[in-house]
Coordinates of C-alpha atoms and ligand atoms in Angstrom, one line a residue:
M246 CA 94.2 52.5 -68.7
D247 CA 94.7 48.7 -68.4
L248 CA 95.7 47.6 -71.9
K249 CA 93.6 44.4 -71.7
I250 CA 90.5 46.5 -70.9
A251 CA 91.3 48.9 -73.8
L252 CA 91.7 45.9 -76.2
V253 CA 88.5 44.3 -75.0
R254 CA 86.6 47.6 -75.2
F255 CA 87.6 48.4 -78.8
A256 CA 87.7 44.9 -80.2
M257 CA 84.2 44.1 -79.0
P258 CA 81.1 45.4 -80.9
T259 CA 78.6 47.1 -78.7
L260 CA 76.0 44.6 -77.4
V261 CA 72.3 45.1 -77.9
C262 CA 70.3 44.2 -74.8
V263 CA 66.5 43.9 -74.7
P264 CA 65.2 44.6 -71.1
L265 CA 62.2 42.6 -70.1
M266 CA 60.0 43.4 -67.1
V267 CA 59.2 40.0 -65.7
S268 CA 55.9 39.2 -64.1
D269 CA 55.3 35.9 -65.9
I270 CA 58.1 33.4 -66.4
D271 CA 56.9 31.7 -69.6
L272 CA 56.0 35.0 -71.2
A273 CA 59.5 36.4 -70.4
I274 CA 61.1 33.2 -71.9
A275 CA 59.1 33.7 -75.1
D276 CA 60.0 37.4 -75.2
A277 CA 63.7 36.5 -74.9
A278 CA 63.3 34.2 -77.9
R279 CA 61.7 37.1 -79.8
A280 CA 64.5 39.4 -78.8
K281 CA 67.0 36.9 -80.2
V282 CA 65.1 36.8 -83.5
A283 CA 65.0 40.6 -83.6
G284 CA 68.8 40.6 -83.4
A285 CA 69.6 41.2 -79.6
D286 CA 72.7 39.8 -78.0
V287 CA 71.6 39.8 -74.4
V288 CA 68.4 40.2 -72.4
E289 CA 68.0 41.9 -69.1
F290 CA 65.4 40.2 -66.9
R291 CA 64.0 42.9 -64.6
V292 CA 62.8 40.6 -61.8
D293 CA 61.7 43.4 -59.4
P294 CA 58.1 43.3 -60.7
L295 CA 58.0 39.5 -60.0
A296 CA 59.5 40.0 -56.5
H297 CA 57.1 42.8 -55.8
Q298 CA 54.1 40.7 -56.8
L299 CA 55.1 37.4 -55.1
A300 CA 57.3 38.4 -52.2
P301 CA 58.9 35.0 -52.6
T302 CA 61.1 33.1 -50.2
A303 CA 64.8 32.8 -51.3
E304 CA 64.1 29.2 -52.5
E305 CA 61.1 30.3 -54.6
F306 CA 63.0 33.2 -56.0
A307 CA 65.9 31.0 -57.0
A308 CA 63.7 28.4 -58.6
L309 CA 61.7 31.0 -60.6
V310 CA 64.6 33.1 -61.7
G311 CA 66.8 30.0 -62.3
R312 CA 64.1 28.6 -64.6
L313 CA 63.9 31.9 -66.4
V314 CA 67.7 32.1 -67.1
E315 CA 67.8 28.4 -68.1
G316 CA 64.9 28.9 -70.5
S317 CA 66.4 32.1 -72.1
M318 CA 67.8 31.7 -75.6
L319 CA 70.1 34.7 -74.9
P320 CA 72.7 35.3 -72.2
A321 CA 71.0 37.2 -69.3
I322 CA 71.5 40.1 -67.0
V323 CA 69.4 39.6 -63.8
T324 CA 68.3 42.8 -62.1
C325 CA 66.1 43.3 -59.1
R326 CA 66.0 47.1 -59.2
I327 CA 65.3 49.2 -56.1
E328 CA 62.5 51.8 -56.0
G329 CA 65.0 54.7 -55.6
E330 CA 66.5 53.9 -59.0
G331 CA 63.4 53.3 -61.1
G332 CA 62.5 49.8 -60.0
Q333 CA 59.8 48.1 -57.9
Y334 CA 61.9 46.4 -55.2
G335 CA 61.1 48.0 -51.9
G336 CA 62.7 45.4 -49.6
D337 CA 66.0 45.5 -47.8
D338 CA 69.4 44.5 -49.1
A339 CA 69.8 41.6 -46.8
T340 CA 66.8 39.9 -48.3
R341 CA 67.9 40.7 -51.9
A342 CA 71.4 39.4 -51.2
G343 CA 69.8 36.2 -49.8
W344 CA 67.8 35.7 -52.9
L345 CA 70.8 36.2 -55.2
R346 CA 72.9 33.9 -53.1
E347 CA 70.2 31.2 -53.4
L348 CA 70.0 31.8 -57.1
M349 CA 73.8 31.1 -57.4
R350 CA 73.4 28.0 -55.2
F351 CA 70.6 26.7 -57.4
A352 CA 72.8 27.3 -60.5
G353 CA 75.6 25.3 -58.8
M354 CA 73.3 22.3 -58.3
S355 CA 73.7 19.5 -60.8
G356 CA 71.5 19.9 -63.9
H357 CA 71.1 23.7 -63.4
A358 CA 74.4 25.0 -64.7
N359 CA 72.6 27.2 -67.3
A360 CA 70.7 29.0 -64.5
A361 CA 73.7 31.2 -63.8
P362 CA 73.2 34.7 -65.3
M363 CA 76.0 36.2 -67.3
Y364 CA 75.6 39.4 -65.2
I365 CA 73.9 40.5 -62.0
D366 CA 73.2 44.2 -61.8
L367 CA 73.5 46.0 -58.4
E368 CA 73.3 49.7 -57.7
G369 CA 76.8 51.0 -56.9
A370 CA 75.5 53.2 -54.0
R371 CA 73.8 50.2 -52.4
L372 CA 76.7 47.8 -52.7
A373 CA 78.9 50.4 -51.1
A374 CA 76.5 50.6 -48.1
S375 CA 75.5 47.0 -47.7
V376 CA 77.6 44.3 -46.0
D377 CA 75.2 41.7 -47.3
L378 CA 75.6 42.7 -50.9
T379 CA 79.3 43.0 -50.4
A380 CA 79.4 39.4 -49.1
F381 CA 77.3 38.2 -52.0
A382 CA 79.6 39.9 -54.5
A383 CA 82.6 38.3 -52.8
S384 CA 80.9 34.9 -52.9
L385 CA 80.8 35.0 -56.7
G386 CA 84.5 34.4 -56.6
G387 CA 85.5 32.0 -59.4
S388 CA 82.1 31.8 -61.0
E389 CA 81.4 33.0 -64.5
T390 CA 78.8 35.5 -63.3
R391 CA 80.0 39.1 -63.1
I392 CA 78.6 42.2 -61.3
V393 CA 77.4 45.2 -63.2
L394 CA 77.6 48.2 -60.9
S395 CA 75.0 50.7 -61.9
S396 CA 73.7 54.2 -61.1
H397 CA 70.5 55.8 -62.4
D398 CA 69.0 59.3 -62.2
F399 CA 65.6 59.8 -63.8
S400 CA 65.6 63.5 -63.0
G401 CA 68.7 64.8 -64.7
R402 CA 72.5 64.9 -64.7
P403 CA 73.6 64.0 -61.2
S404 CA 75.4 66.8 -59.5
D405 CA 77.9 64.3 -58.0
L406 CA 78.6 62.7 -61.4
T407 CA 82.4 62.4 -60.9
R408 CA 82.0 60.8 -57.5
R409 CA 79.4 58.3 -58.9
L410 CA 81.7 57.3 -61.7
L411 CA 84.6 56.7 -59.3
G412 CA 82.2 54.6 -57.2
L413 CA 81.3 52.5 -60.2
Q414 CA 85.0 51.6 -60.6
D415 CA 84.9 49.6 -57.3
P416 CA 86.8 46.3 -57.6
R417 CA 83.8 44.3 -56.6
G418 CA 82.2 45.1 -60.0
S419 CA 83.4 44.2 -63.5
I420 CA 81.2 46.5 -65.6
A421 CA 80.1 50.0 -64.9
K422 CA 76.7 51.4 -65.9
I423 CA 75.6 55.0 -65.6
V424 CA 72.2 56.2 -66.9
Y425 CA 70.6 59.5 -66.4
R426 CA 68.2 61.9 -68.0
A427 CA 69.9 64.0 -70.6
R428 CA 68.5 67.6 -70.5
S429 CA 70.1 68.6 -73.8
L430 CA 72.2 67.2 -76.6
R431 CA 75.2 68.7 -74.8
D432 CA 74.5 66.4 -71.8
S433 CA 74.4 63.5 -74.3
L434 CA 77.9 64.5 -75.7
E435 CA 79.2 64.3 -72.2
I436 CA 77.6 60.9 -71.7
L437 CA 79.1 59.5 -74.9
D438 CA 82.6 60.4 -73.7
I439 CA 82.2 58.5 -70.4
P440 CA 83.3 55.0 -71.5
N441 CA 86.6 56.4 -72.6
Q442 CA 87.3 57.8 -69.2
M443 CA 86.6 54.6 -67.3
D444 CA 89.0 51.8 -66.2
R445 CA 86.5 49.0 -67.3
P446 CA 83.9 48.3 -69.9
T447 CA 81.1 50.8 -69.4
I448 CA 77.5 51.3 -70.3
A449 CA 76.8 55.1 -70.4
L450 CA 73.3 56.1 -71.7
G451 CA 71.1 59.2 -71.6
M452 CA 67.3 59.0 -70.9
G453 CA 64.7 61.0 -72.6
E454 CA 64.5 62.4 -76.2
F455 CA 67.8 64.3 -75.8
G456 CA 69.5 61.0 -74.8
L457 CA 68.5 59.0 -77.9
M458 CA 71.8 59.8 -79.6
T459 CA 73.7 58.1 -76.7
R460 CA 71.8 54.9 -77.3
I461 CA 72.4 54.9 -81.1
L462 CA 76.0 56.2 -81.1
A463 CA 77.3 53.9 -78.3
P464 CA 79.4 51.9 -80.8
K465 CA 81.3 55.0 -81.9
F466 CA 82.4 55.7 -78.4
G467 CA 83.2 52.2 -77.2
G468 CA 80.1 51.8 -75.1
L469 CA 79.7 48.2 -73.9
L470 CA 76.0 47.9 -74.5
T471 CA 72.8 49.7 -75.5
F472 CA 69.2 48.9 -74.5
A473 CA 66.4 48.6 -77.0
S474 CA 62.8 47.6 -76.2
L475 CA 61.1 44.7 -77.8
G476 CA 58.2 46.9 -79.0
E477 CA 56.3 50.1 -78.5
G478 CA 55.2 50.4 -74.9
Q479 CA 57.7 47.9 -73.6
S480 CA 60.6 50.2 -72.8
T481 CA 62.1 50.3 -69.3
A482 CA 63.4 53.8 -69.5
P483 CA 62.2 57.0 -71.3
G484 CA 63.8 57.4 -74.8
Q485 CA 64.7 53.8 -75.4
P486 CA 64.2 53.0 -79.1
T487 CA 62.6 49.8 -80.1
I488 CA 65.0 47.1 -81.4
D489 CA 63.3 47.4 -84.8
E490 CA 64.2 51.1 -84.9
L491 CA 67.7 50.5 -83.6
M492 CA 68.5 47.8 -86.2
N493 CA 66.5 48.9 -89.2
L494 CA 66.0 52.6 -89.0
Y495 CA 69.4 53.5 -87.5
R496 CA 71.3 50.5 -88.8
F497 CA 73.0 50.1 -85.5
R498 CA 75.3 47.2 -86.6
S499 CA 76.9 49.4 -89.3
I500 CA 77.9 52.2 -86.9
G501 CA 81.6 52.3 -86.1
R502 CA 84.2 54.7 -84.8
D503 CA 84.5 56.5 -88.2
T504 CA 80.8 56.7 -89.0
K505 CA 79.7 60.3 -89.9
V506 CA 76.9 61.7 -87.9
Y507 CA 74.0 63.8 -89.4
G508 CA 70.6 64.7 -88.1
V509 CA 67.6 66.9 -88.1
I510 CA 67.9 69.9 -85.6
G511 CA 64.5 71.4 -84.6
W512 CA 61.9 71.5 -81.9
P513 CA 60.0 69.2 -81.9
V514 CA 61.7 66.6 -84.2
S515 CA 60.5 63.3 -82.8
H516 CA 58.0 62.9 -85.7
S517 CA 60.3 64.0 -88.5
K518 CA 60.4 61.8 -91.6
S519 CA 64.0 62.8 -92.4
P520 CA 65.7 60.0 -90.4
A521 CA 63.9 57.3 -92.4
T522 CA 64.6 59.0 -95.7
H523 CA 68.3 59.8 -95.1
N524 CA 69.2 56.5 -93.4
A525 CA 67.6 54.5 -96.2
W526 CA 69.6 56.6 -98.7
F527 CA 72.9 56.2 -96.8
E528 CA 72.3 52.4 -96.7
A529 CA 71.6 52.2 -100.4
A530 CA 74.6 54.4 -101.3
E531 CA 76.8 52.5 -98.9
H532 CA 77.7 55.8 -97.2
D533 CA 79.2 55.3 -93.7
G534 CA 76.8 57.7 -92.0
V535 CA 73.9 57.7 -89.6
Y536 CA 71.1 60.3 -89.3
L537 CA 69.4 61.1 -86.0
P538 CA 66.7 63.3 -84.5
L539 CA 68.7 66.1 -82.8
P540 CA 66.2 68.1 -80.6
V541 CA 67.2 71.5 -79.3
A542 CA 64.7 73.0 -76.9
A543 CA 63.1 76.3 -78.0
S544 CA 61.5 78.8 -75.5
E545 CA 59.4 81.9 -75.8
D546 CA 62.5 84.0 -75.3
A547 CA 64.2 84.5 -78.7
D548 CA 67.6 85.3 -77.2
T549 CA 67.7 82.2 -75.0
T550 CA 66.6 80.0 -77.9
Y551 CA 69.3 81.4 -80.2
A552 CA 72.0 81.0 -77.5
S553 CA 71.0 77.4 -76.9
F554 CA 70.9 76.7 -80.6
K555 CA 74.3 78.3 -81.2
A556 CA 76.0 76.5 -78.2
T557 CA 74.6 73.1 -79.2
L558 CA 75.6 73.5 -82.9
L559 CA 79.1 74.6 -82.2
E560 CA 79.6 71.8 -79.7
L561 CA 78.4 69.2 -82.2
I562 CA 80.8 70.7 -84.8
D563 CA 83.8 70.9 -82.5
H564 CA 83.5 67.5 -80.8
P565 CA 86.7 65.7 -81.6
H566 CA 85.3 62.2 -82.0
L567 CA 81.7 62.7 -83.2
N568 CA 82.5 63.1 -86.9
F569 CA 79.5 65.5 -87.2
A570 CA 79.1 66.0 -90.9
G571 CA 75.9 67.9 -91.4
A572 CA 72.3 68.6 -90.4
S573 CA 68.9 69.5 -91.7
V574 CA 67.7 72.4 -89.7
T575 CA 64.0 73.0 -89.3
I576 CA 61.4 74.9 -87.4
P577 CA 62.1 77.1 -85.4
F578 CA 65.8 77.4 -86.2
K579 CA 66.1 78.2 -90.0
E580 CA 66.6 81.9 -89.4
H581 CA 68.9 81.1 -86.5
L582 CA 71.2 79.0 -88.8
A583 CA 71.5 81.9 -91.3
R584 CA 72.3 84.3 -88.5
L585 CA 74.9 82.0 -87.0
A586 CA 76.5 81.4 -90.4
E587 CA 76.9 85.1 -90.9
E588 CA 78.3 85.6 -87.4
Q589 CA 80.8 82.7 -87.8
G590 CA 81.8 83.7 -91.4
W591 CA 80.7 80.3 -92.8
T592 CA 80.0 80.0 -96.5
I593 CA 76.4 80.7 -97.5
T594 CA 74.6 80.2 -100.7
K595 CA 72.5 82.8 -102.6
P596 CA 69.1 81.5 -101.4
V597 CA 70.3 81.9 -97.8
S598 CA 71.6 85.5 -98.3
I599 CA 68.2 86.4 -100.0
T600 CA 65.8 84.7 -97.6
K601 CA 67.9 85.0 -94.4
A602 CA 66.9 81.4 -93.7
A603 CA 68.8 78.2 -94.1
N604 CA 67.8 74.5 -93.7
T605 CA 71.1 72.7 -94.4
L606 CA 74.4 72.6 -92.6
V607 CA 77.5 71.0 -94.3
V608 CA 80.6 70.3 -92.2
S609 CA 83.4 69.1 -94.5
G610 CA 87.2 69.2 -94.5
G611 CA 87.4 71.7 -91.7
G612 CA 84.9 74.1 -93.4
V613 CA 81.3 74.8 -92.7
S614 CA 78.7 75.9 -95.2
V615 CA 74.9 76.5 -95.0
M616 CA 72.3 76.2 -97.7
N617 CA 68.6 76.6 -98.2
T618 CA 67.4 73.5 -100.1
D619 CA 63.7 74.4 -99.7
W620 CA 64.5 76.6 -102.7
E621 CA 65.2 73.5 -104.9
G622 CA 62.4 71.8 -103.0
V623 CA 59.9 74.3 -104.5
L624 CA 61.5 74.7 -108.0
K625 CA 62.3 71.1 -108.9
P626 CA 58.7 69.8 -108.8
L627 CA 57.4 72.9 -110.5
H628 CA 59.9 72.7 -113.3
A629 CA 58.9 69.1 -113.8
E630 CA 55.2 69.9 -113.9
V631 CA 55.0 73.3 -115.7
G632 CA 58.6 74.1 -117.0
R633 CA 60.4 77.3 -116.3
L634 CA 58.5 79.9 -114.3
A635 CA 59.7 83.0 -116.1
G636 CA 56.7 85.2 -116.8
R637 CA 54.2 82.9 -115.0
R638 CA 51.7 84.3 -112.5
V639 CA 51.8 82.5 -109.1
L640 CA 49.8 82.9 -105.9
V641 CA 51.5 82.0 -102.7
L642 CA 49.3 81.4 -99.6
G643 CA 51.0 82.1 -96.3
A644 CA 53.9 84.3 -95.2
G645 CA 55.9 82.1 -92.9
G646 CA 59.2 80.3 -93.6
A647 CA 57.9 78.0 -96.3
A648 CA 56.1 80.9 -98.1
R649 CA 59.3 82.9 -97.9
A650 CA 61.4 80.2 -99.6
A651 CA 58.7 79.5 -102.2
A652 CA 58.1 83.2 -103.1
A653 CA 61.8 84.0 -103.3
A654 CA 62.7 80.9 -105.3
M655 CA 59.9 81.5 -107.9
A656 CA 60.4 85.3 -108.2
F657 CA 64.2 84.8 -108.7
D658 CA 63.2 82.2 -111.3
G659 CA 61.3 84.9 -113.1
A660 CA 57.7 84.4 -111.9
H661 CA 55.3 87.2 -111.0
V662 CA 54.4 86.2 -107.4
I663 CA 51.5 87.5 -105.4
V664 CA 51.5 86.7 -101.7
S665 CA 48.3 86.3 -99.7
N666 CA 48.3 85.9 -96.0
R667 CA 45.7 85.8 -93.2
S668 CA 47.7 88.6 -91.4
P669 CA 48.3 91.1 -94.2
H670 CA 51.2 92.9 -92.6
R671 CA 53.4 89.7 -92.7
A672 CA 52.8 89.4 -96.4
E673 CA 53.8 93.0 -96.9
K674 CA 56.9 92.5 -94.8
L675 CA 57.9 89.4 -96.8
V676 CA 57.5 91.2 -100.1
A677 CA 59.4 94.3 -98.9
E678 CA 62.3 92.2 -97.6
L679 CA 62.6 89.9 -100.6
T680 CA 62.3 92.4 -103.4
P681 CA 65.8 93.3 -104.5
R682 CA 66.8 97.0 -104.1
E683 CA 68.5 97.0 -107.4
A684 CA 67.6 95.4 -110.7
V685 CA 68.5 91.7 -110.8
A686 CA 68.6 89.9 -114.1
G687 CA 65.8 87.3 -114.4
F688 CA 63.9 88.5 -111.4
G689 CA 60.1 88.5 -111.9
S690 CA 58.1 90.5 -109.4
L691 CA 56.6 90.2 -105.9
G692 CA 53.3 91.7 -104.8
V693 CA 50.5 91.3 -102.2
V694 CA 46.8 90.4 -102.4
A695 CA 44.3 90.5 -99.5
W696 CA 43.4 87.2 -98.0
S697 CA 39.7 87.8 -98.9
A698 CA 40.7 88.3 -102.5
R699 CA 42.9 85.3 -102.9
G700 CA 40.3 83.6 -105.1
D701 CA 40.1 86.5 -107.5
T702 CA 43.6 86.4 -109.0
D703 CA 44.4 84.9 -112.5
A704 CA 47.3 82.8 -111.1
E705 CA 48.4 79.9 -113.2
V706 CA 50.0 78.2 -110.2
V707 CA 48.8 78.2 -106.5
V708 CA 51.3 77.2 -103.8
N709 CA 49.9 76.6 -100.3
A710 CA 52.5 77.4 -97.7
T711 CA 50.1 77.5 -94.7
P712 CA 49.7 74.5 -92.4
M713 CA 46.0 74.2 -93.3
G714 CA 45.1 70.6 -94.0
M715 CA 48.2 69.2 -92.2
A716 CA 47.1 66.1 -90.2
T717 CA 49.1 67.1 -87.1
G718 CA 48.2 70.9 -87.3
D719 CA 45.4 73.0 -85.9
A720 CA 43.2 72.8 -89.1
P721 CA 43.6 69.3 -90.4
N722 CA 40.3 69.4 -92.3
E723 CA 40.5 72.9 -93.8
S724 CA 41.6 74.0 -97.2
P725 CA 43.0 77.5 -98.0
M726 CA 41.0 77.6 -101.3
T727 CA 37.5 76.5 -102.1
E728 CA 36.7 74.4 -105.2
A729 CA 34.8 77.5 -106.6
M730 CA 38.0 79.6 -106.3
L731 CA 39.9 77.0 -108.4
A732 CA 37.3 75.9 -110.9
V733 CA 37.4 79.0 -113.2
K734 CA 41.2 79.2 -114.1
R735 CA 42.1 75.7 -113.0
P736 CA 45.7 76.6 -111.9
V737 CA 48.3 74.0 -111.1
V738 CA 48.0 73.5 -107.3
F739 CA 51.1 72.7 -105.2
D740 CA 50.5 72.0 -101.6
T741 CA 53.7 72.1 -99.5
V742 CA 51.8 70.2 -96.7
Y743 CA 52.8 66.5 -97.0
V744 CA 51.0 64.7 -94.2
P745 CA 48.6 63.5 -95.5
R746 CA 49.7 63.1 -99.1
E747 CA 46.3 64.0 -100.4
T748 CA 45.3 67.1 -98.4
P749 CA 41.8 68.7 -98.4
L750 CA 43.2 71.3 -100.9
L751 CA 44.5 68.7 -103.3
K752 CA 41.2 66.8 -103.1
L753 CA 39.3 70.0 -104.0
A754 CA 41.8 70.9 -106.7
K755 CA 41.4 67.5 -108.4
G756 CA 37.6 67.9 -108.2
A757 CA 38.0 71.3 -110.0
G758 CA 40.0 69.6 -112.7
C759 CA 43.4 71.1 -111.7
R760 CA 46.8 69.4 -112.0
V761 CA 48.4 68.9 -108.6
I762 CA 51.8 68.6 -107.0
E763 CA 52.0 66.9 -103.6
G764 CA 54.1 68.2 -100.7
T765 CA 56.1 64.9 -100.7
A766 CA 57.6 66.1 -104.0
M767 CA 59.0 69.2 -102.2
F768 CA 60.2 67.1 -99.2
A769 CA 62.0 64.7 -101.5
A770 CA 63.6 67.4 -103.6
Q771 CA 64.9 69.4 -100.6
A772 CA 66.1 66.2 -98.9
S773 CA 67.8 65.0 -102.1
A774 CA 69.7 68.3 -102.4
Q775 CA 70.9 67.9 -98.8
F776 CA 72.1 64.4 -99.5
E777 CA 74.0 65.6 -102.5
A778 CA 75.6 68.4 -100.5
W779 CA 76.8 65.9 -97.8
V780 CA 77.7 62.8 -99.9
G781 CA 78.7 64.5 -103.2
R782 CA 76.3 62.6 -105.4
P783 CA 72.5 62.3 -105.8
P784 CA 70.7 59.8 -103.6
P785 CA 70.2 56.4 -105.1
R786 CA 66.7 55.1 -105.8
V787 CA 65.3 53.1 -102.9
Ligands
LIG103 P1 54.9 79.2 -90.3 O1 56.3 79.9 -90.4 O2 54.3 78.9 -89.0 O3 53.9 80.0 -91.2 C1 52.6 79.6 -91.3 C2 51.8 80.5 -92.2 O4 50.5 80.0 -92.4 C3 51.6 81.9 -91.6 O5 51.7 82.9 -92.6 C4 50.2 81.8 -91.0 O6 49.5 83.1 -91.1 C5 49.5 80.9 -92.0 N1 48.4 80.2 -91.3 C6 48.5 79.3 -90.3 N2 47.3 78.8 -90.0 C7 46.4 79.3 -90.8 C8 45.0 79.2 -90.9 N3 44.3 78.4 -90.2 N4 44.4 80.0 -91.9 C9 45.1 80.8 -92.7 N5 46.5 81.0 -92.6 C10 47.1 80.2 -91.7 O7 55.1 77.8 -91.0 P2 56.1 77.3 -92.2 O8 57.4 76.9 -91.6 O9 56.0 78.4 -93.2 O10 55.4 76.0 -92.7 C11 54.1 76.1 -93.4 C12 53.8 74.7 -93.9 O11 54.7 74.4 -95.0 C13 53.9 73.6 -92.9 O12 52.7 73.2 -92.5 C14 54.5 72.4 -93.7 O13 53.6 71.4 -93.9 C15 54.9 73.0 -95.0 N6 56.3 72.7 -95.3 C16 56.5 71.7 -96.2 C17 57.8 71.4 -96.5 C18 58.1 70.2 -97.5 O14 59.2 69.8 -97.6 N7 57.1 69.7 -98.1 C19 58.9 72.1 -96.0 C20 58.6 73.2 -95.2 C21 57.3 73.5 -94.8 P3 49.6 84.2 -90.0 O15 50.8 85.0 -90.4 O16 48.4 85.0 -90.1 O17 49.8 83.5 -88.7

């Protein structure tokens, strides 16, 4: 690799570019000013919508785009993207080359020196095929304006990726840009490695939700630039974060080559609250880490889902430059993580060996361990509200993953736990699997009660571990207990559902005079235990 390029690549921080679809010049100039205030370094003026609407002459195009670039408060990339690569320009290359030549002539006229864009983006495949674009590129000669040679595939990883990358190293371009839809996190890891294989500064990004990590981690891998939209609904490619998310949620400017990478692995994960929580804690603790959504697709077929989870996780752990340091693992992979840990001989904690489910991965000093912090998530808020559970009578509603963690944690803390579930066989299975075969000191007991009799127990504590009342679930307005069921014994009511904070169950419980524990307390306690496992100290107050 050319030493000068290597130095430039690693000495320069990755640029943040806001792409703007231009159909109104004044609006685009105002948006460029907003992009600067939001922290962008560059704007990309996508002028193909303008060209599509106006079908201008070369002179009209040059005057409009020249005024746009002159009025921009940020250096500009000018792009007239063709239809075949996600744009709106349907004309021929001779016309496009004529427009761009005229733009450069306009910028050469006295009083218009600021009309020259920093970069002009041309598709590598079209430059290779067009004498007009080739002549235009050659005409730039000694000017400051440089060519970005680009390649886009909205459908997936191009089958001719290597040939495309070679094409983008054409001497007529100064910068290479390759963007395609990532079909998995493994595609994204391949994309992140591209800038290091190129002979020039390179933009390599993945589209779609699997590609988000390439957009955020570009600075770790020497990517020249990342794109971020000015706001919701203003992105030019699927999966682009907003500039607010990039700067404030993911703290893009603090990401460097040594930054440790964490994330939440699940399906789906796009609405997870964990990135906001952990990134805010990392910032307050001055920990050099970034926390991302890490989606792994799950299918109906359990073997395929496990294979895909395993391959992805091992690739994340083994990547030589990612500094992957840990993950929260959520639905539907908690049992997969426990299985993989056993298969790989990783260290597991007691809650994992009891529940056969894990929600936390820690990669540190060449070793890997897995934990189940849902256990602490249940016990910590309960201890704070009612003290130790030994001898207490507890009713758990549900028999899924959350119920499993709650029932086991409380029974091993000494509580007498009764499980009630809509499908009784799942409650019976849970109790049979979690009850120790031999006597265990401090263990309370586990039993089952019919769903129809859940209101008739004398429980002192009720834990809801069904999704009833969850805003994004199937039964957002339902409660698993009626007010009448709660009014007699007035148990402490703990709802694990945390969106909304005050669920229908908690509202009824308060009406019945019960003390309540919100699901956010469980979320905070399990997240806090994860932070401590990764960083070595409790999270700071934020
Ligand atoms: P899961 O494995 O899908 O289990 C859901 C359980 O709820 C099943 O036993 C199911 O019964 C029961 N259920 C579902 N809909 C029901 C309905 N309409 N009426 C009666 N029972 C119903 O889910 P999970 O992973 O255990 O999660 C359950 C809830 O826990 C989630 O909604 C989440 O909000 C909460 N959670 C909170 C935290 C936190 O940090 N606060 C962490 C984890 C989970 P069947 O067996 O009959 O289908």
